[in-house]
Amino acid sequence: ELENQLTAKSKTLDELQQSLALNGSAEQTPEAQSLRIAELCEMKDSIVNQVAQLKASMESILEQWRAYDEIYAEVSLMTTRYLYCIDQCKPSEEEASLEALKKQVKTLQ
């Protein structure tokens, strides 16, 4: 999307350059116009470089988010498994009663 916007801005800049070159300006000399055009080209190049840096930075950030999502999914699955195991390992009320425990002790002896 940024590249498309940059392309559109570049086309607009090129059109402005052609318009200035063809029409000229009553207020500016050709030398001043040439300097302004050069300045606009430098600004365009700066924007192109900034977009490239931003794109590289965003790719790095997206890669980190992908890694986070994968790790989060693993941790979520393990948590669900542990909660299930804990729930299954809880003794029932019947097994936890004092009489039941006494009976188990006698059986073990």
Tab-separated table of C-alpha atoms in Angstrom:
chain	number	residue	atom	x	y	z
A	1	GLU	CA	0.000	0.000	0.000
A	2	LEU	CA	2.805	2.402	0.885
A	3	GLU	CA	4.568	1.529	-2.329
A	4	ASN	CA	1.423	2.326	-4.316
A	5	GLN	CA	1.092	5.679	-2.592
A	6	LEU	CA	4.766	6.388	-3.214
A	7	THR	CA	4.366	5.528	-6.893
A	8	ALA	CA	1.393	7.870	-7.153
A	9	LYS	CA	3.346	10.667	-5.454
A	10	SER	CA	6.286	10.053	-7.784
A	11	LYS	CA	4.009	10.349	-10.817
A	12	THR	CA	2.545	13.564	-9.442
A	13	LEU	CA	6.038	14.921	-8.872
A	14	ASP	CA	7.065	14.000	-12.404
A	15	GLU	CA	3.968	15.741	-13.770
A	16	LEU	CA	4.786	18.843	-11.739
A	17	GLN	CA	8.340	18.791	-13.039
A	18	GLN	CA	7.113	18.590	-16.625
A	19	SER	CA	4.541	21.306	-15.999
A	20	LEU	CA	7.173	23.605	-14.530
A	21	ALA	CA	9.564	22.867	-17.350
A	22	LEU	CA	6.942	23.565	-20.032
A	23	ASN	CA	5.041	26.475	-18.529
A	24	GLY	CA	7.698	28.183	-16.515
A	25	SER	CA	6.802	30.696	-13.878
A	26	ALA	CA	6.717	34.455	-14.116
A	27	GLU	CA	7.990	34.747	-10.558
A	28	GLN	CA	10.901	32.302	-10.783
A	29	THR	CA	13.895	32.170	-13.017
A	30	PRO	CA	14.783	28.920	-14.785
A	31	GLU	CA	17.708	28.507	-12.393
A	32	ALA	CA	15.421	28.811	-9.371
A	33	GLN	CA	13.022	26.340	-10.921
A	34	SER	CA	15.868	23.901	-11.538
A	35	LEU	CA	16.949	24.210	-7.907
A	36	ARG	CA	13.388	23.632	-6.719
A	37	ILE	CA	13.050	20.575	-8.960
A	38	ALA	CA	16.336	19.194	-7.611
A	39	GLU	CA	15.113	19.832	-4.067
A	40	LEU	CA	11.857	17.993	-4.782
A	41	CYS	CA	13.797	15.066	-6.244
A	42	GLU	CA	15.935	14.893	-3.098
A	43	MET	CA	12.793	14.926	-0.983
A	44	LYS	CA	11.333	12.122	-3.075
A	45	ASP	CA	14.525	10.054	-2.686
A	46	SER	CA	14.443	10.647	1.063
A	47	ILE	CA	10.851	9.438	1.221
A	48	VAL	CA	11.743	6.354	-0.829
A	49	ASN	CA	14.531	5.538	1.638
A	50	GLN	CA	12.250	6.078	4.620
A	51	VAL	CA	9.612	3.781	3.133
A	52	ALA	CA	12.261	1.082	2.548
A	53	GLN	CA	13.424	1.379	6.154
A	54	LEU	CA	9.862	1.275	7.415
A	55	LYS	CA	9.110	-1.788	5.321
A	56	ALA	CA	12.170	-3.627	6.688
A	57	SER	CA	11.232	-2.649	10.227
A	58	MET	CA	7.637	-3.786	9.778
A	59	GLU	CA	8.749	-7.141	8.358
A	60	SER	CA	10.902	-7.684	11.442
A	61	ILE	CA	8.027	-6.766	13.743
A	62	LEU	CA	5.626	-9.046	11.880
A	63	GLU	CA	8.098	-11.928	12.211
A	64	GLN	CA	8.284	-11.321	15.966
A	65	TRP	CA	4.478	-11.338	16.205
A	66	ARG	CA	4.348	-14.625	14.288
A	67	ALA	CA	6.801	-16.160	16.758
A	68	TYR	CA	4.733	-14.773	19.654
A	69	ASP	CA	1.537	-16.267	18.210
A	70	GLU	CA	3.164	-19.698	17.836
A	71	ILE	CA	4.545	-19.674	21.381
A	72	TYR	CA	1.245	-18.385	22.779
A	73	ALA	CA	-0.622	-21.237	21.084
A	74	GLU	CA	1.792	-23.785	22.590
A	75	VAL	CA	1.511	-22.285	26.081
A	76	SER	CA	-2.269	-22.147	25.811
A	77	LEU	CA	-2.420	-25.816	24.815
A	78	MET	CA	-0.101	-26.852	27.650
A	79	THR	CA	-2.132	-24.821	30.153
A	80	THR	CA	-5.327	-26.480	28.999
A	81	ARG	CA	-3.707	-29.913	29.341
A	82	TYR	CA	-2.401	-29.153	32.828
A	83	LEU	CA	-5.772	-27.840	33.971
A	84	TYR	CA	-7.422	-30.994	32.639
A	85	CYS	CA	-4.889	-33.198	34.438
A	86	ILE	CA	-5.344	-31.306	37.698
A	87	ASP	CA	-9.100	-31.620	37.363
A	88	GLN	CA	-8.841	-35.370	36.705
A	89	CYS	CA	-6.444	-35.936	39.603
A	90	LYS	CA	-8.682	-34.376	42.247
A	91	PRO	CA	-9.997	-37.033	44.562
A	92	SER	CA	-13.713	-37.332	44.664
A	93	GLU	CA	-15.545	-36.528	47.894
A	94	GLU	CA	-16.078	-40.193	48.456
A	95	GLU	CA	-12.373	-40.991	48.230
A	96	ALA	CA	-11.376	-38.044	50.436
A	97	SER	CA	-13.575	-38.949	53.391
A	98	LEU	CA	-11.940	-40.021	56.622
A	99	GLU	CA	-13.681	-43.379	56.619
A	100	ALA	CA	-12.536	-44.131	53.085
A	101	LEU	CA	-8.949	-43.215	53.971
A	102	LYS	CA	-9.068	-45.472	57.074
A	103	LYS	CA	-10.373	-48.289	54.922
A	104	GLN	CA	-7.529	-47.801	52.411
A	105	VAL	CA	-4.958	-47.803	55.218
A	106	LYS	CA	-6.333	-51.072	56.593
A	107	THR	CA	-6.313	-52.579	53.120
A	108	LEU	CA	-2.694	-51.541	52.588
A	109	GLN	CA	-1.631	-52.983	55.981
